[in-house]
CSV table of N, CA and C in Angstrom, one decimal:
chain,number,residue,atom,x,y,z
O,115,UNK,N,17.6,92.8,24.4
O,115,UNK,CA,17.7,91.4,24.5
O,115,UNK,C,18.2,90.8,23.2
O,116,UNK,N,19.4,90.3,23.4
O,116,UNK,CA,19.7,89.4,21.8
O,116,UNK,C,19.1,88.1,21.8
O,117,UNK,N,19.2,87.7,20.6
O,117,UNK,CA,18.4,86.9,19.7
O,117,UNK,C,18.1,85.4,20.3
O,118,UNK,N,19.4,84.9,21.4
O,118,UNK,CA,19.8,83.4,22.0
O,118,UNK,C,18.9,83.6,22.9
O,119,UNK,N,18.9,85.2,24.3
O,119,UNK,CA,17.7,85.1,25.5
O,119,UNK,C,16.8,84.9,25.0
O,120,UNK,N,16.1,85.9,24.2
O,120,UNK,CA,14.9,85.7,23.3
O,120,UNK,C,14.3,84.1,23.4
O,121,UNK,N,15.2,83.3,22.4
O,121,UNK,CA,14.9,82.3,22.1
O,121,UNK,C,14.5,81.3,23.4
O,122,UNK,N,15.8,81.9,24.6
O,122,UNK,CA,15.6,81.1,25.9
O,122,UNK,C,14.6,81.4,26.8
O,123,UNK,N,13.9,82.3,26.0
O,123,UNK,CA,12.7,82.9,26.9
O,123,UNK,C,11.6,82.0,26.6
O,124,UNK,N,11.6,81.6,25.0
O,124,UNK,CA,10.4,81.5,24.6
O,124,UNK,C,10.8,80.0,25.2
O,125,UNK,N,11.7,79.2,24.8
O,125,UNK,CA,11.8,78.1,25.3
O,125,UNK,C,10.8,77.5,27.0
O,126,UNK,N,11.6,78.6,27.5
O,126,UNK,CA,11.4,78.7,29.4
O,126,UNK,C,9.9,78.6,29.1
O,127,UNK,N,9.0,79.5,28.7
O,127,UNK,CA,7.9,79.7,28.6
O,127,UNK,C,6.9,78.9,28.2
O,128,UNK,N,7.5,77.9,27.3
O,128,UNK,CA,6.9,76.9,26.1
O,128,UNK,C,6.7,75.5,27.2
O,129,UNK,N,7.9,75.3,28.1
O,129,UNK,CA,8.2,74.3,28.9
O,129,UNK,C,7.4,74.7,30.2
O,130,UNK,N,7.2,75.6,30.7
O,130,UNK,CA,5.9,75.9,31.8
O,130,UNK,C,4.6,75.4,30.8
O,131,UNK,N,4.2,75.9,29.9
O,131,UNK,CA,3.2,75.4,29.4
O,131,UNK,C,2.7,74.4,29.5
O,132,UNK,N,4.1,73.6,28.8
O,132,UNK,CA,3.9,71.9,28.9
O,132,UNK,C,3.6,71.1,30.0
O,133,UNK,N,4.5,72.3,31.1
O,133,UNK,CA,4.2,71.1,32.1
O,133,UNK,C,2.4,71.3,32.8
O,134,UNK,N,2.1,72.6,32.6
O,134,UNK,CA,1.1,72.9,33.1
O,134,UNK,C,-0.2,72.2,32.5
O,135,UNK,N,-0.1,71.9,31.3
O,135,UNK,CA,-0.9,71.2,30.4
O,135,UNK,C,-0.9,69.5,31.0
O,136,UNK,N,0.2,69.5,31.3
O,136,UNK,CA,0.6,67.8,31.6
O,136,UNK,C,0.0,67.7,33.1
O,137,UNK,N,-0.1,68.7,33.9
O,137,UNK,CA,-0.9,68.7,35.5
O,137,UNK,C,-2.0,68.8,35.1
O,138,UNK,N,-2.8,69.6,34.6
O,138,UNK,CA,-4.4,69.7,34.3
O,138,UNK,C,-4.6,67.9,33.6
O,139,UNK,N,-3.9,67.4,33.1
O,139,UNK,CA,-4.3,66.0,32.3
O,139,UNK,C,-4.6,65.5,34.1
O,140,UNK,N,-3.7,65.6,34.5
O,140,UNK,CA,-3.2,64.9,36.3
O,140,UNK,C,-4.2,64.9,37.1
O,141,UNK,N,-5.1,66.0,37.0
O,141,UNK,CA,-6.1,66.6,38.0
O,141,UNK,C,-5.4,67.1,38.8
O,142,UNK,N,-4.3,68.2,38.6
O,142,UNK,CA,-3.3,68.7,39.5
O,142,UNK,C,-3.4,70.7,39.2
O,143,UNK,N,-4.6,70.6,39.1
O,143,UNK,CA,-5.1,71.9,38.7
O,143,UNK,C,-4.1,72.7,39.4
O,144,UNK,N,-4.0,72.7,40.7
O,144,UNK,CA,-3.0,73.8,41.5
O,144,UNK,C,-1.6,73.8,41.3
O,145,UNK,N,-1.2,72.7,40.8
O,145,UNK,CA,0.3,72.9,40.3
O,145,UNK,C,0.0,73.5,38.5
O,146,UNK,N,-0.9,73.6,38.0
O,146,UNK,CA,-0.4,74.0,36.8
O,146,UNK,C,-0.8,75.7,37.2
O,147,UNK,N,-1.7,76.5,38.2
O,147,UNK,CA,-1.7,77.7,38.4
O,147,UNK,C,-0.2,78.1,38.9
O,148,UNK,N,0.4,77.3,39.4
O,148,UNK,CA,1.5,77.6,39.8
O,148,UNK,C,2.6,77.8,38.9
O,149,UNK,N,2.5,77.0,37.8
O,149,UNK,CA,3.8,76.9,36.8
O,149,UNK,C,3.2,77.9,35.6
O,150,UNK,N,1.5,78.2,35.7
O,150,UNK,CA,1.8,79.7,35.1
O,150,UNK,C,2.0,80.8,35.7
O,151,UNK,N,2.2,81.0,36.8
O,151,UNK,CA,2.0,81.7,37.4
O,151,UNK,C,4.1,82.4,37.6
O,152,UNK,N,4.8,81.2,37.3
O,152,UNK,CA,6.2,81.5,37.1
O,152,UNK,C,6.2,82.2,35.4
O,153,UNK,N,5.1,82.3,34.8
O,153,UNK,CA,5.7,83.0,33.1
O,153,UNK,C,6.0,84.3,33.5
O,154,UNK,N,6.4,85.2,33.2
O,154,UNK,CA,7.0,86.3,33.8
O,154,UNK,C,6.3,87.3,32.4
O,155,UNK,N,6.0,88.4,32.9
O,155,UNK,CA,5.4,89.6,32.2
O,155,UNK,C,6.2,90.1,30.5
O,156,UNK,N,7.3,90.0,31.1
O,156,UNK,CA,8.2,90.3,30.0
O,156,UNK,C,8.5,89.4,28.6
O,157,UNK,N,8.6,88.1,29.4
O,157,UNK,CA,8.7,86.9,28.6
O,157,UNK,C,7.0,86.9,27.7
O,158,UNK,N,6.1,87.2,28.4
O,158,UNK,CA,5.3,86.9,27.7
O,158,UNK,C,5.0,87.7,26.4
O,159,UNK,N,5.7,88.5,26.5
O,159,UNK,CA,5.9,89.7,25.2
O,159,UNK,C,6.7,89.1,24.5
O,160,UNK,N,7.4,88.3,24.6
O,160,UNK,CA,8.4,87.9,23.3
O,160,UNK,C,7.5,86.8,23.0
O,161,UNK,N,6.0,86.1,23.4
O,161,UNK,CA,5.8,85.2,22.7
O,161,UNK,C,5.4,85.2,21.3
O,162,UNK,N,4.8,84.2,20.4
O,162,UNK,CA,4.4,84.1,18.9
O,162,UNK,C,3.0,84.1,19.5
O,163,UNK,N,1.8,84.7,18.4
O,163,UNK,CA,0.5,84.6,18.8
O,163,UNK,C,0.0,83.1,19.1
O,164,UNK,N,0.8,82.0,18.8
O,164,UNK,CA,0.0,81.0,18.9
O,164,UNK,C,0.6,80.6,20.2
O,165,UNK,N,1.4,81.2,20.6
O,165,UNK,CA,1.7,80.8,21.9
O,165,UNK,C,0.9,81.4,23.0
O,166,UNK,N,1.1,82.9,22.7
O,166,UNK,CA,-0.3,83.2,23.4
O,166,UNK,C,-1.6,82.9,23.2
O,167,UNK,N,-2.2,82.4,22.4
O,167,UNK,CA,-3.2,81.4,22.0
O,167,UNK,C,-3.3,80.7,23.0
O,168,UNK,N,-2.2,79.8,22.9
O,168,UNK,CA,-1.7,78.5,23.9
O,168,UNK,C,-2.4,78.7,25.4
O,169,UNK,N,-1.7,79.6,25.6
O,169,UNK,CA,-1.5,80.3,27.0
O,169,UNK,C,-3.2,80.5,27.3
O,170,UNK,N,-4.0,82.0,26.5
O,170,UNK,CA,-5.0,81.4,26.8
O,170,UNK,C,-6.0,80.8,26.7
O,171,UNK,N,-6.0,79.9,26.1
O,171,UNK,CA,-6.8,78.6,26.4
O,171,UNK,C,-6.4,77.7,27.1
O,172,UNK,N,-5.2,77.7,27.6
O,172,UNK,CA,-5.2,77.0,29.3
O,172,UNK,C,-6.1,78.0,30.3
O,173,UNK,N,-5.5,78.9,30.0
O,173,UNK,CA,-5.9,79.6,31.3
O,173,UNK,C,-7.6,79.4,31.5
O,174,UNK,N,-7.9,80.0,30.1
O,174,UNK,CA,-10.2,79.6,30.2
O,174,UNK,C,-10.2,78.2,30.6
O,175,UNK,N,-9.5,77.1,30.0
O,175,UNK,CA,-9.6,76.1,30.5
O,175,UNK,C,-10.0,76.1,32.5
O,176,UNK,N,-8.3,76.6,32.8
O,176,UNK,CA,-8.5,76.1,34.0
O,176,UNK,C,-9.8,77.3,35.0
O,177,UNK,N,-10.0,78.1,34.3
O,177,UNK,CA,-11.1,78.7,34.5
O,177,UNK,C,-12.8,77.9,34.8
O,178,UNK,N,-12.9,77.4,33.8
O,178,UNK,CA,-13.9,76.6,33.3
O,178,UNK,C,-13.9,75.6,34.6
O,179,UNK,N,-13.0,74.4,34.8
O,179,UNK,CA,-12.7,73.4,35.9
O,179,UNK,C,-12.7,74.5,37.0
O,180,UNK,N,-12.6,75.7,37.5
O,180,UNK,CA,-12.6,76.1,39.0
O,180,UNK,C,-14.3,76.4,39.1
O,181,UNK,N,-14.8,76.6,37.8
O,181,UNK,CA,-16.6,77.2,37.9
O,181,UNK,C,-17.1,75.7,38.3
O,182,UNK,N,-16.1,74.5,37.3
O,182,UNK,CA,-17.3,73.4,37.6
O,182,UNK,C,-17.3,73.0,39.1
O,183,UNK,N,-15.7,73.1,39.6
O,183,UNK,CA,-15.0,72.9,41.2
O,183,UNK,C,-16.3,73.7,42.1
O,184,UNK,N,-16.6,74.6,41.9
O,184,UNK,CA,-16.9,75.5,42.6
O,184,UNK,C,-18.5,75.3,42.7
O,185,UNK,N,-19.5,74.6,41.6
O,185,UNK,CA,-20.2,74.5,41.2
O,185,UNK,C,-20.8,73.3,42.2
O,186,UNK,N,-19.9,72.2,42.0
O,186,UNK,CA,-20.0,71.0,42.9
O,186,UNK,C,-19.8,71.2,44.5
O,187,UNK,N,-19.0,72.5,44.9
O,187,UNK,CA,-19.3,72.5,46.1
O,187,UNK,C,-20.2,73.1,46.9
O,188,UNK,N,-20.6,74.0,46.2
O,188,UNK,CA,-22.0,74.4,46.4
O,188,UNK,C,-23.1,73.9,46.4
O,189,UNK,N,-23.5,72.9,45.7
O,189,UNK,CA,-24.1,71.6,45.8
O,189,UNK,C,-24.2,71.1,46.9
O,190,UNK,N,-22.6,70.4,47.4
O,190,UNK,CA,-22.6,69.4,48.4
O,190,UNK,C,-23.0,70.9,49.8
O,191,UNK,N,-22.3,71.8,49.8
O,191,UNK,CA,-23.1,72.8,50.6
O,191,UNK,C,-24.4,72.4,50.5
O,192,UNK,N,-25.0,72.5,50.0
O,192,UNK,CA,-26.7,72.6,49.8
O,192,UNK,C,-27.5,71.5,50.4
O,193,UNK,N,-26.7,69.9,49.8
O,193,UNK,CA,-27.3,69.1,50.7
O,193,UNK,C,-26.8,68.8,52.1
O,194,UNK,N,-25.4,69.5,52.3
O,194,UNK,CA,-25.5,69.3,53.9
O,194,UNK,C,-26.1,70.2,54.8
O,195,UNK,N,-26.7,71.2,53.9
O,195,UNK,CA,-27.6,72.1,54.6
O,195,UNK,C,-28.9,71.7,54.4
O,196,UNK,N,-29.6,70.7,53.9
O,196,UNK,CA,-30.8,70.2,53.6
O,196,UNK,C,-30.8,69.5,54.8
O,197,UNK,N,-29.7,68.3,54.7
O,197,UNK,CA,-29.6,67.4,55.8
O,197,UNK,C,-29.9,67.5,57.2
O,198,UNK,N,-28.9,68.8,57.9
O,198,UNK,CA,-29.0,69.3,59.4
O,198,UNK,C,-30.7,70.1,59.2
O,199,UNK,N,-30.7,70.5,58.0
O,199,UNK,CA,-32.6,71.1,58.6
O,199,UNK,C,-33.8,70.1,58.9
O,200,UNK,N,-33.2,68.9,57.9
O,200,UNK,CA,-33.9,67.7,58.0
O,200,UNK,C,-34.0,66.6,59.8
O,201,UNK,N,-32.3,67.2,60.2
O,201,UNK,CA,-32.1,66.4,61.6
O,201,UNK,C,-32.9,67.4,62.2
């Protein structure tokens, strides 16, 4: 790969970032798994460590928001299962 893909790799890759960073602001958690989910394996080898840095701490990020997601609906589970034992 010469030096221009390279560069248009890292570009491509930097711009999913962005946008995925700009959907988690949105509360569009599923569009930014989506737009990482287009980084491609190879590209991510041409990145700079702070890009992968970048990379993951979105990802723990959106990690973190699916435990709390998940957290809250087990909850609301819980009281609708209190409720019907209560009727």
């Amino acid at each position: 790969m010469n030096k221009k893909e390279h560069l248009q790799a890292q570009s491509k890759t930097r711009a999913f970032l962005i946008r995925a960073e700009i959907a988690l602001k949105d509360n569009r958690i599923e569009d930014a798994l989506m737009m990482l989910n287009e980084i491609k394996l190879d590209e991510m080898s041409m990145l700079s460590l702070e890009e992968l840095h970048a990379l993951g701490n979105l990802i723990n990020y959106i990690k973190i928001l699916a435990e709390e997601k998940k957290s809250e609906l087990v909850a609301q589970l819980k009281a609708i299962q209190a409720s019907r034992e209560y009727l």
